[in-house]
Tab-separated table of C-alpha atoms and ligand atoms in Angstrom:
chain	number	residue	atom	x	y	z
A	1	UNK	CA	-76.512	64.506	125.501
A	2	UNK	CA	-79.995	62.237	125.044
A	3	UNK	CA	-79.466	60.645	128.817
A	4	UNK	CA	-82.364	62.489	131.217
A	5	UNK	CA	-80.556	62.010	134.633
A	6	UNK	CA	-84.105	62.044	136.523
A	7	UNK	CA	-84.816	58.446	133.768
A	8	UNK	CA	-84.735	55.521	136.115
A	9	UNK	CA	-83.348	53.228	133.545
A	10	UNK	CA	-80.381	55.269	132.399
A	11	UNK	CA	-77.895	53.467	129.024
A	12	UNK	CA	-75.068	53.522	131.375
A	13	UNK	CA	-77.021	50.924	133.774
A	14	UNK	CA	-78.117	49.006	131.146
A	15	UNK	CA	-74.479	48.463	129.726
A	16	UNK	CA	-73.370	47.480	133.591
A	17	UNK	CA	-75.862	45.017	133.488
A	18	UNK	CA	-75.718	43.450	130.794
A	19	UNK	CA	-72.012	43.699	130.869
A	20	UNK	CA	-72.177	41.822	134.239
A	21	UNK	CA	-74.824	39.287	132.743
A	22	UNK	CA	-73.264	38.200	129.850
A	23	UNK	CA	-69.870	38.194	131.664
A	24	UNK	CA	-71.330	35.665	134.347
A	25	UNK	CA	-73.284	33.781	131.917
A	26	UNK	CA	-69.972	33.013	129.740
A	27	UNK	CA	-68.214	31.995	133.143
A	28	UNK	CA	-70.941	29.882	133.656
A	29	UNK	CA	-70.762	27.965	130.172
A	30	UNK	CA	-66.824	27.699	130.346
A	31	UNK	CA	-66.796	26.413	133.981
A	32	UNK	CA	-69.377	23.621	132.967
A	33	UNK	CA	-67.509	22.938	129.732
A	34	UNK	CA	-64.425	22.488	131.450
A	35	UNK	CA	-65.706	20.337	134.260
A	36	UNK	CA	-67.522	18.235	131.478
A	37	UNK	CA	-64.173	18.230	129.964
A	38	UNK	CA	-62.238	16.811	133.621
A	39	UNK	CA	-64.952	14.101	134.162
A	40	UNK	CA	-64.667	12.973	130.604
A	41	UNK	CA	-60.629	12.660	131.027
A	42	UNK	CA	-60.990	11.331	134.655
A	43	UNK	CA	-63.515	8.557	133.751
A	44	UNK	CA	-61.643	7.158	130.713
A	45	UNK	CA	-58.114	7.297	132.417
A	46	UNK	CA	-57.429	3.498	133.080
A	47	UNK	CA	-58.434	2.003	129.466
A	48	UNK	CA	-56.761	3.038	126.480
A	49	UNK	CA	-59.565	3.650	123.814
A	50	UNK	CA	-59.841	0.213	121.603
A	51	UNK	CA	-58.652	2.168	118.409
A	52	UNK	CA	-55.371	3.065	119.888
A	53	UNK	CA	-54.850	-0.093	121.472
A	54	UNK	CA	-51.436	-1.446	120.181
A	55	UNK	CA	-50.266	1.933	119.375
A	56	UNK	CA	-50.562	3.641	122.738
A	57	UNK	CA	-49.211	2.253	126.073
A	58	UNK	CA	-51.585	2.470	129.303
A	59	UNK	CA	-48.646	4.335	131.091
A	60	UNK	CA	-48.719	7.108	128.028
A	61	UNK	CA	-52.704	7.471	128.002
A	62	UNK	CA	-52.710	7.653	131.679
A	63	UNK	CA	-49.684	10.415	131.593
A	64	UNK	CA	-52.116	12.228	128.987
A	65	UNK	CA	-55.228	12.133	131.533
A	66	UNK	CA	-52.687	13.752	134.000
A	67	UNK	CA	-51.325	16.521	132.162
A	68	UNK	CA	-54.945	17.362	130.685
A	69	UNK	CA	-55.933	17.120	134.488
A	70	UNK	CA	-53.704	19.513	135.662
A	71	UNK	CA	-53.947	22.004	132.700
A	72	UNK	CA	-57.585	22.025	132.977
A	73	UNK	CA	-57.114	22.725	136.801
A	74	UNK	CA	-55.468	25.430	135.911
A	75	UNK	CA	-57.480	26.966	133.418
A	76	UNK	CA	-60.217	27.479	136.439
A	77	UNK	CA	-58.014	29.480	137.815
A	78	UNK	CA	-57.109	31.131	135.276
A	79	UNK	CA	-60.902	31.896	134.076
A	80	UNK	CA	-61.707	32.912	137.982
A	81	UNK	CA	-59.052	35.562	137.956
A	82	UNK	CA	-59.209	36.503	134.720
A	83	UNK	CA	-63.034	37.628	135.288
A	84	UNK	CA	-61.797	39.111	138.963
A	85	UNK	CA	-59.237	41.247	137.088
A	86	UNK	CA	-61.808	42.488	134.408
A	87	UNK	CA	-64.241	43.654	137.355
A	88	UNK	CA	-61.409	45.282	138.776
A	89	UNK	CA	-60.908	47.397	136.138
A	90	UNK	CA	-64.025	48.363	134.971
A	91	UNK	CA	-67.032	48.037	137.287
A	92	UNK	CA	-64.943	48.306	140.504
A	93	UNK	CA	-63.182	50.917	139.303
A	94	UNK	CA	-59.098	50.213	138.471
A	95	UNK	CA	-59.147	51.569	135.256
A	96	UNK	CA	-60.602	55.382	136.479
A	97	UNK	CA	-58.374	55.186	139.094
A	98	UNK	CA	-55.508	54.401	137.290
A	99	UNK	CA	-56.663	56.892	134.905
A	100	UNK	CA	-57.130	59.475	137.347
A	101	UNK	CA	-53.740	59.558	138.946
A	102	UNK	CA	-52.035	59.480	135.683
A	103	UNK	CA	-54.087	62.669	134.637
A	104	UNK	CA	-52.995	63.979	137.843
A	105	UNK	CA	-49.303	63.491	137.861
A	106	UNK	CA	-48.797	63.770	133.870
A	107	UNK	CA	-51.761	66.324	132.654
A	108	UNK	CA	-53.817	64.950	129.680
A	109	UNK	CA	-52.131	64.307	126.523
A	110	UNK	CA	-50.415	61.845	124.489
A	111	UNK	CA	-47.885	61.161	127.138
A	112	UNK	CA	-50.418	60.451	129.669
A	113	UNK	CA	-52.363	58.267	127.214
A	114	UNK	CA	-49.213	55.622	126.519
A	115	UNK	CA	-48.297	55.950	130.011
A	116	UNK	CA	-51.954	54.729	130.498
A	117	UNK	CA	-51.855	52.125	127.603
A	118	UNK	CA	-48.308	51.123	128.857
A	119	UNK	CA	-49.045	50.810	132.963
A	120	UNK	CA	-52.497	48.408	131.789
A	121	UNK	CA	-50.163	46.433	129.984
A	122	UNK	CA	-47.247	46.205	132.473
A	123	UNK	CA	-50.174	45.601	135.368
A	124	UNK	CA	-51.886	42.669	133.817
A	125	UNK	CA	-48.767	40.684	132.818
A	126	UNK	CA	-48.075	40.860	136.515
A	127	UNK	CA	-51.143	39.821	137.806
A	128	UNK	CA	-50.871	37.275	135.467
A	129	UNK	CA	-47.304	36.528	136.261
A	130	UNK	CA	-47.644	33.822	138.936
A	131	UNK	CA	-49.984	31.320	136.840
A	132	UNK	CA	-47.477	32.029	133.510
A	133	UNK	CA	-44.429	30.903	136.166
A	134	UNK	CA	-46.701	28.204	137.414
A	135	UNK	CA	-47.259	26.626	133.888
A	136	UNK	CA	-43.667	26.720	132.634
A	137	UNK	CA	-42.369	25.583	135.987
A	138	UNK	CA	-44.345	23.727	137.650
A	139	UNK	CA	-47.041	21.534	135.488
A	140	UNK	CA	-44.703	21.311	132.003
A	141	UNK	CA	-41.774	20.494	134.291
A	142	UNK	CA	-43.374	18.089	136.063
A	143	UNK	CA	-44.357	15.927	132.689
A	144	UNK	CA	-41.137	16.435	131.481
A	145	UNK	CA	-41.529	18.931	128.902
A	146	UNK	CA	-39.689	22.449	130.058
A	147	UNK	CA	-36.032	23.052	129.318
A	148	UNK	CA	-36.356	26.588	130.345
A	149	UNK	CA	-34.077	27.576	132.735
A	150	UNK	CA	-34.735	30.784	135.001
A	151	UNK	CA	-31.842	32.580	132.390
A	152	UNK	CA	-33.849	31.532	130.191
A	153	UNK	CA	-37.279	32.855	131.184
A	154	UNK	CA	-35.209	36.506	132.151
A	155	UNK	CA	-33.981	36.814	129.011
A	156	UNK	CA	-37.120	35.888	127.173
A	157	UNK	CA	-39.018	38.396	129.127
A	158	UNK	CA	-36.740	41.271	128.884
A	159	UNK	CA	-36.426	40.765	124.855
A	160	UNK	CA	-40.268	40.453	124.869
A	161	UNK	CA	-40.594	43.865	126.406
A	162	UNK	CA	-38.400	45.342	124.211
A	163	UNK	CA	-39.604	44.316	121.400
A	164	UNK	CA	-43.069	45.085	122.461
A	165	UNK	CA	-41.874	48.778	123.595
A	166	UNK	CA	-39.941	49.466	119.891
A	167	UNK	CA	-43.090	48.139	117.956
A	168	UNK	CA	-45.914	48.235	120.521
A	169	UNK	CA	-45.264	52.180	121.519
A	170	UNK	CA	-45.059	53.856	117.728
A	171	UNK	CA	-48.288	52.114	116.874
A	172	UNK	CA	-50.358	53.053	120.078
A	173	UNK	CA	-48.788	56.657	119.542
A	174	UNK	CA	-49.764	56.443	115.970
A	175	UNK	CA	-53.440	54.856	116.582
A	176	UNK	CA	-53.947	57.456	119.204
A	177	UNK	CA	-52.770	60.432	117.237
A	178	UNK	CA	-55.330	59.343	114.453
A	179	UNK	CA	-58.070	59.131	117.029
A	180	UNK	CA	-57.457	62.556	117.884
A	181	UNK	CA	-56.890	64.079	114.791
A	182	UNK	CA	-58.272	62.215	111.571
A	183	UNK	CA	-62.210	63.683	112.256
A	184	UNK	CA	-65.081	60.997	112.880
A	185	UNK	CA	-63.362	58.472	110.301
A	186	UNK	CA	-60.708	57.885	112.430
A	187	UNK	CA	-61.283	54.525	112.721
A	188	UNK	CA	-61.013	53.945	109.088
A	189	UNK	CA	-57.366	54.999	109.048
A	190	UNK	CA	-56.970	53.311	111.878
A	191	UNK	CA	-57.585	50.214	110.370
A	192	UNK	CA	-55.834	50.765	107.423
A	193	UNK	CA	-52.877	51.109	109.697
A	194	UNK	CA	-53.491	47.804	111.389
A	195	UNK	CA	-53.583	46.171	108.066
A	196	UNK	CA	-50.349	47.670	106.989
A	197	UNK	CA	-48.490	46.692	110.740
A	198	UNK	CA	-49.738	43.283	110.015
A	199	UNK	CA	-48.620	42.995	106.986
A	200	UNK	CA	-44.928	44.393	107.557
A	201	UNK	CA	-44.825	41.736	111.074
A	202	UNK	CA	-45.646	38.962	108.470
A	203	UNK	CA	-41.920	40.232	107.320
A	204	UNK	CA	-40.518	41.309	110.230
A	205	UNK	CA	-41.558	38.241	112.274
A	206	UNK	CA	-39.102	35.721	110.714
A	207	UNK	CA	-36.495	38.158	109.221
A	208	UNK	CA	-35.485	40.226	112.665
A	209	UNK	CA	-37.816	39.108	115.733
A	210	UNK	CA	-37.746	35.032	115.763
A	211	UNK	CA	-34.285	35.241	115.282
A	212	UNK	CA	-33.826	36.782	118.742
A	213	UNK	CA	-34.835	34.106	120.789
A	214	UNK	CA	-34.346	31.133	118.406
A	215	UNK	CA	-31.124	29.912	116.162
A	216	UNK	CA	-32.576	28.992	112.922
A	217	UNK	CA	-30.020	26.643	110.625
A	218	UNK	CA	-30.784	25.669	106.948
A	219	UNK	CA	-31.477	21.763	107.184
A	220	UNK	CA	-28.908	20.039	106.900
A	221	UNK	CA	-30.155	16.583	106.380
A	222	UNK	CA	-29.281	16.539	102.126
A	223	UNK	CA	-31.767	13.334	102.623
A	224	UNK	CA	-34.694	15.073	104.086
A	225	UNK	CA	-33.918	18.149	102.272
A	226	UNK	CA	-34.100	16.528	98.993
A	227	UNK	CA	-37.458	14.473	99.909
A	228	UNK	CA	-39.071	17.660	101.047
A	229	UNK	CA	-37.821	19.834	98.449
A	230	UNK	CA	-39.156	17.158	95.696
A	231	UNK	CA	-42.659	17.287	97.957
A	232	UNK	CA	-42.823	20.936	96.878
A	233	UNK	CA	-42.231	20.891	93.833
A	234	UNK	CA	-45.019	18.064	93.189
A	235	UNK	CA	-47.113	20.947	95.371
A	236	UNK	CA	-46.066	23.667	93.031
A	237	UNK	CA	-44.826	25.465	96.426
A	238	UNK	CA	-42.167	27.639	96.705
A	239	UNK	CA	-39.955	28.565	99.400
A	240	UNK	CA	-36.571	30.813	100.973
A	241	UNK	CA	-35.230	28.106	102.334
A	242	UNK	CA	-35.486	24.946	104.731
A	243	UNK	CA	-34.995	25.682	108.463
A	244	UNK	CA	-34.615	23.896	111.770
A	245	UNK	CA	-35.167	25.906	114.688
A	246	UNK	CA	-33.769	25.043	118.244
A	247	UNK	CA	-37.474	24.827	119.611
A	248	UNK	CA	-35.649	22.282	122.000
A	249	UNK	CA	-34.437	25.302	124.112
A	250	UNK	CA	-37.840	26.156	125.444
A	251	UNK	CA	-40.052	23.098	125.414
A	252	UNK	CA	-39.838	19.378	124.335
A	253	UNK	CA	-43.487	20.329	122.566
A	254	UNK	CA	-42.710	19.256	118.446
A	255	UNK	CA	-44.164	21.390	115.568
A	256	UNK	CA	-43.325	22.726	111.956
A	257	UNK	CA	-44.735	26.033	110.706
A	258	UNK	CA	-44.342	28.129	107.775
A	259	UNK	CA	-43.390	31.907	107.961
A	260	UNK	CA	-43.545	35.224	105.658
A	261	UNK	CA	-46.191	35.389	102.365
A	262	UNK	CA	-45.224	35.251	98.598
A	263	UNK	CA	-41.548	34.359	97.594
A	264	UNK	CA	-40.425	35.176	100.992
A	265	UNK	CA	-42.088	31.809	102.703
A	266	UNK	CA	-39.711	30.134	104.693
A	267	UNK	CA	-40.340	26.131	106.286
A	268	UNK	CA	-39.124	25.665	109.433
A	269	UNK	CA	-39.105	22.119	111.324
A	270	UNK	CA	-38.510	22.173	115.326
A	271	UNK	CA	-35.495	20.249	115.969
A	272	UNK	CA	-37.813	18.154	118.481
A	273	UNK	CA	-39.621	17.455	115.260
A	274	UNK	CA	-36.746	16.079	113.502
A	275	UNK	CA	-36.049	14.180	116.573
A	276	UNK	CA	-39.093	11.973	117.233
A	277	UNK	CA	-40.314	11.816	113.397
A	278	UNK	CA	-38.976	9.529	110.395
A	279	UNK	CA	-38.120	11.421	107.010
A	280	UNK	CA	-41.586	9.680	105.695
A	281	UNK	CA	-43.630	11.030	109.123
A	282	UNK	CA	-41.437	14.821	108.300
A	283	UNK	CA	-42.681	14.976	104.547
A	284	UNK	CA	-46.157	13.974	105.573
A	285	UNK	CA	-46.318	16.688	108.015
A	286	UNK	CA	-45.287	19.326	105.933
A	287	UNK	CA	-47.802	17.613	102.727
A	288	UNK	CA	-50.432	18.618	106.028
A	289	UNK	CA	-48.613	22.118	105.997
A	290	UNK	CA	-48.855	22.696	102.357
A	291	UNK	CA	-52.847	21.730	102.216
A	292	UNK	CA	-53.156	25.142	103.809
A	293	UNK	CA	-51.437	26.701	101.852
A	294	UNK	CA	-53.228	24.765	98.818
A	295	UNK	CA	-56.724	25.638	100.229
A	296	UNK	CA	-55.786	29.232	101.215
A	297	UNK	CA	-56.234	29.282	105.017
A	298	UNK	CA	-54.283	31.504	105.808
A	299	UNK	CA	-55.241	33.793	103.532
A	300	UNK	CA	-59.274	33.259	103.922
A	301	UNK	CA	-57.782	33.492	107.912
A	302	UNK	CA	-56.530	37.190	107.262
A	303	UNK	CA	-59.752	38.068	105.515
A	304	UNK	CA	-61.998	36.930	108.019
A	305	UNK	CA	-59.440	39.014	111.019
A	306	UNK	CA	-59.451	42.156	109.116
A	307	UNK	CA	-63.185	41.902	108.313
A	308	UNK	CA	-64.269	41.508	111.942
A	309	UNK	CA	-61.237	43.917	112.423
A	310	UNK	CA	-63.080	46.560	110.420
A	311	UNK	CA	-66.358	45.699	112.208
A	312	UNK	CA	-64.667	46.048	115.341
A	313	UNK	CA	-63.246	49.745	114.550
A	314	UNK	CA	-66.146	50.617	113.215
A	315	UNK	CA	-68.051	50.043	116.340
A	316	UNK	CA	-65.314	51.748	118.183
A	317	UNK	CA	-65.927	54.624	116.520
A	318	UNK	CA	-68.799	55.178	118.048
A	319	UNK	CA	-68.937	53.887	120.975
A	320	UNK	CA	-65.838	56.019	121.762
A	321	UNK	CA	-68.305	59.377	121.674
A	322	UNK	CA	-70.740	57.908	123.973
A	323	UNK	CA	-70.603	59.267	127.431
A	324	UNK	CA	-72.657	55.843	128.941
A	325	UNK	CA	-69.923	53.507	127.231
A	326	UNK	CA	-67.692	54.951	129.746
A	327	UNK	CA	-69.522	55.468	132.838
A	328	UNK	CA	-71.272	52.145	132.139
A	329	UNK	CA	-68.046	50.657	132.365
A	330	UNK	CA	-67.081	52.638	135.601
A	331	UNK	CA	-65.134	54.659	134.047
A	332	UNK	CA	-65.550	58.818	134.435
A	333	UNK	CA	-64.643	60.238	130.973
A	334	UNK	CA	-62.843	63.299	131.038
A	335	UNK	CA	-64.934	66.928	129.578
A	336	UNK	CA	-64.332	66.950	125.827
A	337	UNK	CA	-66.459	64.568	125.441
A	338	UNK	CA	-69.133	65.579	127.314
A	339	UNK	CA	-68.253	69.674	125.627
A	340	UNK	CA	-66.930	68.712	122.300
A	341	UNK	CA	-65.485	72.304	122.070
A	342	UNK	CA	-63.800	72.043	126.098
A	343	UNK	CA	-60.144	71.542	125.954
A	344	UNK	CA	-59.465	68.857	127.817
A	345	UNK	CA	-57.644	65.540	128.420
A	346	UNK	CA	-58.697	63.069	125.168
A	347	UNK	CA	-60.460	59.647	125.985
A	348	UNK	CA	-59.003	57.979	123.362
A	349	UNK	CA	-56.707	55.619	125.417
A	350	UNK	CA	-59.926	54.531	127.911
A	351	UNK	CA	-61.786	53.992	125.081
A	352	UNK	CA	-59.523	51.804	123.674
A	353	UNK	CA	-58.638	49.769	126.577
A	354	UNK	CA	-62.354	49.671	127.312
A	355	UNK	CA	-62.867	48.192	123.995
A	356	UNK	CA	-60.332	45.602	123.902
A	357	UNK	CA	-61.262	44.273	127.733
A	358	UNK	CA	-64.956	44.052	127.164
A	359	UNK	CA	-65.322	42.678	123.763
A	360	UNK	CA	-63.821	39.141	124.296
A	361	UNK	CA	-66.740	38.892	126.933
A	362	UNK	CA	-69.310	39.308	124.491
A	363	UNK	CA	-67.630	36.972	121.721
A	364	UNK	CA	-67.128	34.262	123.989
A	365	UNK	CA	-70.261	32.949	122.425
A	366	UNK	CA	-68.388	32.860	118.612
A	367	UNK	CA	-65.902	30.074	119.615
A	368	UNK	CA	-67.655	27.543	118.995
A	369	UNK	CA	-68.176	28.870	115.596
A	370	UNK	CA	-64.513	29.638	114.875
A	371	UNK	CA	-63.318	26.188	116.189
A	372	UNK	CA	-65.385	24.588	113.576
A	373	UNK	CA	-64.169	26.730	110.963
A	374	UNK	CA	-60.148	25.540	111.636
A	375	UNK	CA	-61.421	22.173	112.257
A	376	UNK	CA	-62.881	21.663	108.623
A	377	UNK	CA	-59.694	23.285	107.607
A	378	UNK	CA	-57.352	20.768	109.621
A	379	UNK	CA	-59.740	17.866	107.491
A	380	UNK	CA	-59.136	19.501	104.412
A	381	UNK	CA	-55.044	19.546	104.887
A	382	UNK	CA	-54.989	15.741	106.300
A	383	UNK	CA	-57.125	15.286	102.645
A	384	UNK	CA	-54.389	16.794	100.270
A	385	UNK	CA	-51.508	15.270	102.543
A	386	UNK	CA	-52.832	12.093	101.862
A	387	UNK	CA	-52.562	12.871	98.295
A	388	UNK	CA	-49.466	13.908	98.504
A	389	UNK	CA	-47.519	12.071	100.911
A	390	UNK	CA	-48.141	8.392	102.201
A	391	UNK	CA	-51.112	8.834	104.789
A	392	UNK	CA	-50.059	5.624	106.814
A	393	UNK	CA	-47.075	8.242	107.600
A	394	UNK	CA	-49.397	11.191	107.999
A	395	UNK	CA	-51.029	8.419	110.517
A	396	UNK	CA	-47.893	7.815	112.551
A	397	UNK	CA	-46.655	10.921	112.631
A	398	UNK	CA	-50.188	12.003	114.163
A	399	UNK	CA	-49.919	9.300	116.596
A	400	UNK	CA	-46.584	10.104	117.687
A	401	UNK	CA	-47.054	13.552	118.157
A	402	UNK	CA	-50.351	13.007	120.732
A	403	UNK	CA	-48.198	11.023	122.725
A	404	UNK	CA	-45.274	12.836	122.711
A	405	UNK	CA	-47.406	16.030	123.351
A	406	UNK	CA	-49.613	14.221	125.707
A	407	UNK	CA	-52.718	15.095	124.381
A	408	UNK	CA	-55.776	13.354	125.801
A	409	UNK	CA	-57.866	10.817	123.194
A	410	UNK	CA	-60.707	10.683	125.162
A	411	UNK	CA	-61.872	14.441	125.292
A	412	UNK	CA	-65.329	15.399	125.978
A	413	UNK	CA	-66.943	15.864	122.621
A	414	UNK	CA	-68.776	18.819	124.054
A	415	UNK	CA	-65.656	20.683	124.720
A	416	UNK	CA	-64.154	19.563	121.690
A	417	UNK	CA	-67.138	21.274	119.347
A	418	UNK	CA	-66.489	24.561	121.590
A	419	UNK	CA	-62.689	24.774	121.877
A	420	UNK	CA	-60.727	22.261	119.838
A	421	UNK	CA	-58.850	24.193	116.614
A	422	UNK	CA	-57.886	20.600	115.380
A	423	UNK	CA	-60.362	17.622	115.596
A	424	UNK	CA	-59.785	15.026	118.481
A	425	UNK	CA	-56.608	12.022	117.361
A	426	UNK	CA	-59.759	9.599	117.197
A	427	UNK	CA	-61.778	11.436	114.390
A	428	UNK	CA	-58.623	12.292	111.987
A	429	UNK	CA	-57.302	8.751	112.545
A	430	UNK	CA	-60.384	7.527	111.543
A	431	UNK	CA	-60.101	9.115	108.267
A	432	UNK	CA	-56.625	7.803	107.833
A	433	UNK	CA	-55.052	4.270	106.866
A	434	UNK	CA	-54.041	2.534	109.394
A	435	UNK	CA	-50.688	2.728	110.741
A	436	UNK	CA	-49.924	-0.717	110.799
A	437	UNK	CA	-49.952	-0.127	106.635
A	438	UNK	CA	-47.005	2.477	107.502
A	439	UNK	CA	-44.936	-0.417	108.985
X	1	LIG	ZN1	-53.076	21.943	110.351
């Protein structure tokens, strides 16, 4: 052990503070952003921005100011609690004491490390419970946009948790047995096992887990099918198969997304999509679709997740043999780490946890960095579906979607360079023909 316990200035206090720093400086940042973000909305609420004009009604920008309102309301909430809820577990101690009575009642061992990894999880999703309710129920019902019933939600939940328990519990008990028992290079096995579980879900996902809370048909529209179908072939894209899903369940929020990698890709449109888009406005969507495929996003996505992935693990690794990581954290570790040879409880869930609670606080700071990143991307696929589609469509579609989404055009361009994955309705339009050509 290198602490002296007579040193003033000991790492564990250093970690607090700067863990309590940087955790109110980021609060800081987002709560400014965000009320940058409610004047901007507020102030341009009763004109409809002059390039829209003629396209969107004053009734359907003003609708858009409200829901942004009240989302952004709630997001202060959210960010106050959230930040309440991580001091609770670390500094103020809910994550020893948790720890603590599990060790108590259960012993140390692998059953008392999921039943620590498993009680975090079940904890937070009910502290986070009312706001998720409050969302759904309140603010997308009130603009119109929830068809969830309570049945609904039930199901949803209980089919969550089980899925989460059959996949969720063999990986923790699989990470955690590595931890234990692969030697210092744990971590590298451990990512090598994330890679692989990602990997599989990219099968799994639309194969066995969509399917339980969505019906997925093969399109049936031989008109659309054959437009889209003759789209990918131009694109030298090939898919399973052509699906609509029955997003209209859940949410009157439209969308199309691809699933699985290789010859296993399947399309699928939201029947919501189908809905408020003409066959032109579908094909241009997907052309959109297909330009990230065509400039490998996804794939240059993976890359970047499993890089920081490794970095992540990596740091893990050691930080998981430091006594101050813990106690810095307000957490007591248990005496094999302290007494490498003691035989005691392992850390190796509380280090985890640790890890995974504190690390978004210190890459706060990144977002604006990602956010650029998707937004070139979102340029690039408007680009090649302009190519390959008709981009007065792509232009129409775009416009429909923002107001049938009720996404604000007048964001603050501040919050926009921090947050926004896709560039504001103004700035893609503008790169677009106009929609009157589409007419
Ligand atoms: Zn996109």
């Amino acid at each position: 052990m290198p602490a002296a316990p007579s040193a003033f200035f000991t790492p564990a206090m250093a970690l607090s503070m700067a863990f309590a720093a940087v955790l109110v400086l980021g609060l800081l940042l987002k709560f400014w952003l965000a009320s940058r973000q409610i004047r901007h909305v507020f102030h341009h609420r009763h004109e409809v921005p002059p390039a829209f004009v003629g396209h969107i009604t004053l009734a359907a920008h003003q609708k858009a100011a409200r829901y942004t309102l009240a989302k952004a309301q709630l997001g202060l909430i959210e960010m106050v609690l959230g930040a309440a809820v991580l001091l609770g577990w670390t500094l103020l101690g809910g994550l020893n004491a948790l720890n603590q009575a599990l060790l108590e009642w259960l012993g140390g061992g692998m059953v008392q490390q999921l039943a620590l990894l498993a009680s975090f999880v079940l904890l937070g999703s009910l502290i986070e419970l009312p706001l998720t309710l409050y969302q759904t129920f309140v603010i997308e019902q009130r603009f119109g946009f929830n068809q969830m019933t309570w049945r609904l939600w039930l199901a949803d939940a209980l089919k969550s948790a089980l899925v989460g328990v059959v996949l969720g519990l063999p990986l923790a008990a699989a990470v955690l047995w590595l931890m234990g028992a692969a030697g210092a290079w744990w971590w590298l096995w451990v990512w090598g096992l994330w890679m692989g579980f990602n990997l599989l879900l990219m099968v799994a996902y639309p194969m066995w887990i969509a399917p339980l809370f969505n019906k997925f048909q093969p399109l049936a529209d031989e008109a659309l099918k054959a437009r889209v179908t003759a789209l990918m072939e131009r694109c030298g894209f090939q898919a399973q198969g052509l699906f609509v899903m029955d997003g209209s369940r859940r949410s009157a929020h439209a969308n199309a997304y691809f699933t699985g990698f290789g010859a296993a890709k399947r399309v699928v449109f939201y029947d919501t999509l189908l809905k408020q888009l003409t066959p032109g406005e579908v094909e241009a969507v997907l052309a959109h679709e297909l330009g990230h495929f065509h400039h490998r996003h996804i794939a240059k996505r993976m890359v970047l997740l499993f890089g920081l992935s490794l970095l992540g693990l990596a740091l893990l690794g050691w930080l998981a043999t430091q006594a101050w990581f813990y106690t810095g954290l307000g957490v007591q570790p248990s005496l094999a780490l302290l007494v490498p040879s003691a035989s005691n409880a392992p850390n190796d869930a509380l280090a985890l946890l640790l890890f995974l609670l504190v690390v978004p606080v210190f890459t706060v700071f990144l977002s604006p960095l990602l956010a650029q990143i998707s937004r070139r991307d979102e340029f690039q696929a408007d680009a090649y579906a302009m190519q390959q589609a008709h981009g007065a469509d792509l232009a129409s579609a775009l416009l429909k979607l923002y107001k049938d989404n009720a996404s604000t055009l007048t964001p603050d361009p501040l919050y926009v360079r921090f947050y926004y994955s896709h560039p504001p309705a103004s700035e893609r339009l503008a790169r677009m023909p106009s929609v009157a050509a589409a007419a």
